[in-house]
């Protein structure tokens, strides 16, 4: 039987439209990586203002809902950014932060390590030091203590060096070593942290 090839054209167009919309959802919201990160970082404040302006009362339940919305938005943006083929070096920092807001620490650690590996170890800057801090904290939680200790040594010799942050980082190290059964290293970091706080 002869079939007119144009009979299914509307169906084909609808299918293509569905695929296009789905690809937009996965491949990405428009905007730079920094813009998408900033949207997530400011989401709670922006959303709270919107609700207050519309006469809604901000309760504990509302705050929990907004925090959940931000987690979902962060995960969505992170997935979209990760699918981009042209990420710059520093994009991995913001991607890592988005994974953090989305509650995905393994991916956050992976992104921060990718950022740091793309620069020489003696690179200075706030972003580098911040990335090292995330590596210290997450690696300690995951009991990957050699990685955490190595990042801490680089953090201590890096710039800017903010001594007031050191006790919190060493607290994470101490807890990680303690959970790993290395009590000597745990005590060492705990004592150093206490000494800085005491001073």
XYZ file of C-alpha atoms in Angstrom:
199
model
C 0.000 0.000 0.000
C 1.292 3.480 -0.874
C 1.879 5.760 2.117
C 2.219 9.499 1.775
C 5.542 10.414 3.499
C 4.141 13.836 4.450
C 1.264 12.366 6.444
C 3.497 11.907 9.525
C 5.208 15.303 9.295
C 3.198 16.876 12.172
C 4.076 13.913 14.400
C 7.721 14.230 13.445
C 7.744 17.962 14.239
C 6.130 17.341 17.641
C 8.694 14.639 18.429
C 11.562 16.944 17.455
C 10.125 19.725 19.636
C 9.909 17.367 22.621
C 13.521 16.253 22.112
C 14.654 19.888 21.809
C 12.904 20.939 25.029
C 14.286 17.890 26.865
C 17.780 18.701 25.667
C 17.427 22.269 26.934
C 16.473 20.900 30.350
C 19.555 18.680 30.477
C 22.101 20.737 28.567
C 21.453 23.829 30.301
C 19.903 26.823 31.464
C 21.264 29.837 29.666
C 23.804 31.987 31.426
C 27.407 31.714 32.418
C 28.537 29.276 35.072
C 29.064 32.197 37.464
C 25.567 33.556 36.774
C 23.941 30.190 37.495
C 26.013 29.805 40.660
C 25.073 33.326 41.810
C 21.393 32.562 41.222
C 21.644 29.540 43.523
C 23.781 31.306 46.119
C 21.270 34.158 46.413
C 18.184 31.960 46.012
C 17.054 31.863 49.660
C 17.267 35.625 50.096
C 15.640 36.358 46.724
C 12.810 33.836 47.208
C 12.132 35.000 50.773
C 11.807 38.607 49.563
C 9.431 37.520 46.796
C 7.196 35.664 49.260
C 7.234 38.538 51.775
C 6.373 41.033 49.030
C 3.356 38.905 48.058
C 2.132 38.905 51.668
C 3.241 35.387 52.600
C 4.514 34.803 56.128
C 7.948 33.171 56.337
C 7.713 30.268 58.763
C 10.136 27.488 59.645
C 8.295 25.242 57.158
C 8.595 27.918 54.473
C 12.325 28.222 55.093
C 12.685 24.439 54.803
C 10.735 24.485 51.530
C 12.930 27.275 50.142
C 16.085 25.406 51.159
C 14.771 22.298 49.390
C 14.000 24.374 46.295
C 17.567 25.671 46.321
C 18.974 22.131 46.626
C 16.920 21.071 43.609
C 17.928 24.145 41.598
C 21.604 23.626 42.457
C 21.471 19.980 41.367
C 19.719 20.939 38.120
C 22.234 23.685 37.308
C 25.170 21.428 38.215
C 23.940 18.702 35.864
C 23.473 21.235 33.071
C 26.918 22.796 33.565
C 28.670 19.408 33.808
C 27.246 18.557 30.374
C 28.843 21.615 28.773
C 31.877 20.740 26.629
C 33.692 24.064 27.012
C 34.229 24.562 30.739
C 37.007 26.933 31.750
C 39.372 26.122 34.621
C 37.585 28.296 37.184
C 34.178 26.945 36.110
C 35.051 23.792 38.045
C 35.130 25.825 41.262
C 31.594 27.143 40.769
C 30.445 23.715 39.602
C 31.868 22.270 42.806
C 30.037 24.862 44.874
C 26.791 24.009 43.081
C 27.328 20.319 43.821
C 27.812 21.340 47.451
C 24.547 23.286 47.546
C 22.891 20.297 45.890
C 24.200 17.943 48.600
C 26.554 15.969 46.351
C 29.862 16.006 48.253
C 31.644 13.340 46.139
C 31.053 15.420 42.995
C 31.985 18.589 44.862
C 35.308 17.040 45.875
C 35.920 15.836 42.320
C 35.310 19.341 40.918
C 37.574 21.054 43.455
C 40.368 18.556 42.746
C 39.913 19.144 39.010
C 40.265 22.892 39.552
C 43.400 22.500 41.685
C 45.016 20.029 39.277
C 44.723 22.566 36.464
C 47.013 25.044 38.281
C 50.598 24.729 39.579
C 50.751 23.890 43.331
C 52.221 27.313 44.165
C 49.293 29.217 42.607
C 47.949 31.906 44.918
C 44.449 33.303 45.276
C 41.221 33.173 47.258
C 39.599 30.617 44.965
C 42.548 28.230 45.182
C 42.640 28.491 48.990
C 38.878 28.011 49.178
C 39.067 24.925 46.932
C 41.797 23.495 49.181
C 39.554 24.084 52.199
C 36.757 22.093 50.576
C 39.193 19.268 49.760
C 40.396 19.211 53.390
C 36.882 19.132 54.833
C 35.311 16.608 52.425
C 38.349 14.307 52.308
C 38.418 14.282 56.128
C 34.730 13.346 56.243
C 35.397 10.522 53.786
C 38.464 9.384 55.805
C 40.805 10.047 52.871
C 43.394 11.453 55.224
C 46.480 11.466 52.996
C 44.580 13.668 50.537
C 43.234 15.898 53.316
C 46.676 16.318 54.913
C 48.333 17.129 51.572
C 45.698 19.796 50.845
C 46.173 21.221 54.348
C 49.943 21.553 53.872
C 49.361 23.440 50.611
C 46.698 25.575 52.287
C 49.103 26.519 55.102
C 51.765 27.691 52.642
C 49.260 29.273 50.267
C 48.096 32.857 49.979
C 46.002 34.438 51.287
C 46.637 32.591 54.536
C 43.810 33.321 56.997
C 44.928 31.935 60.332
C 41.475 32.301 61.898
C 40.242 29.559 59.521
C 42.927 27.093 60.578
C 41.295 25.760 63.789
C 38.104 24.773 61.947
C 40.087 22.965 59.248
C 42.214 21.164 61.824
C 39.086 20.200 63.716
C 37.908 18.362 60.578
C 41.348 16.761 60.220
C 41.400 15.697 63.868
C 37.963 14.091 63.562
C 38.923 12.349 60.318
C 42.115 10.927 61.806
C 40.219 9.870 64.943
C 37.617 7.991 62.872
C 40.473 6.439 60.904
C 42.114 5.157 64.094
C 45.169 7.432 63.820
C 44.879 8.880 67.311
C 48.348 10.444 67.345
C 47.584 12.596 64.289
C 44.125 13.387 65.676
C 45.606 14.683 68.942
C 48.279 16.674 67.077
C 45.711 18.562 64.997
C 43.354 19.045 67.927
C 46.146 20.496 70.078
C 47.302 22.853 67.314
C 43.744 24.066 66.760
C 43.250 24.599 70.501
C 46.548 26.467 70.741
C 45.510 28.908 68.000
C 42.101 29.481 69.588
C 43.667 29.986 73.008
C 46.151 32.519 71.631
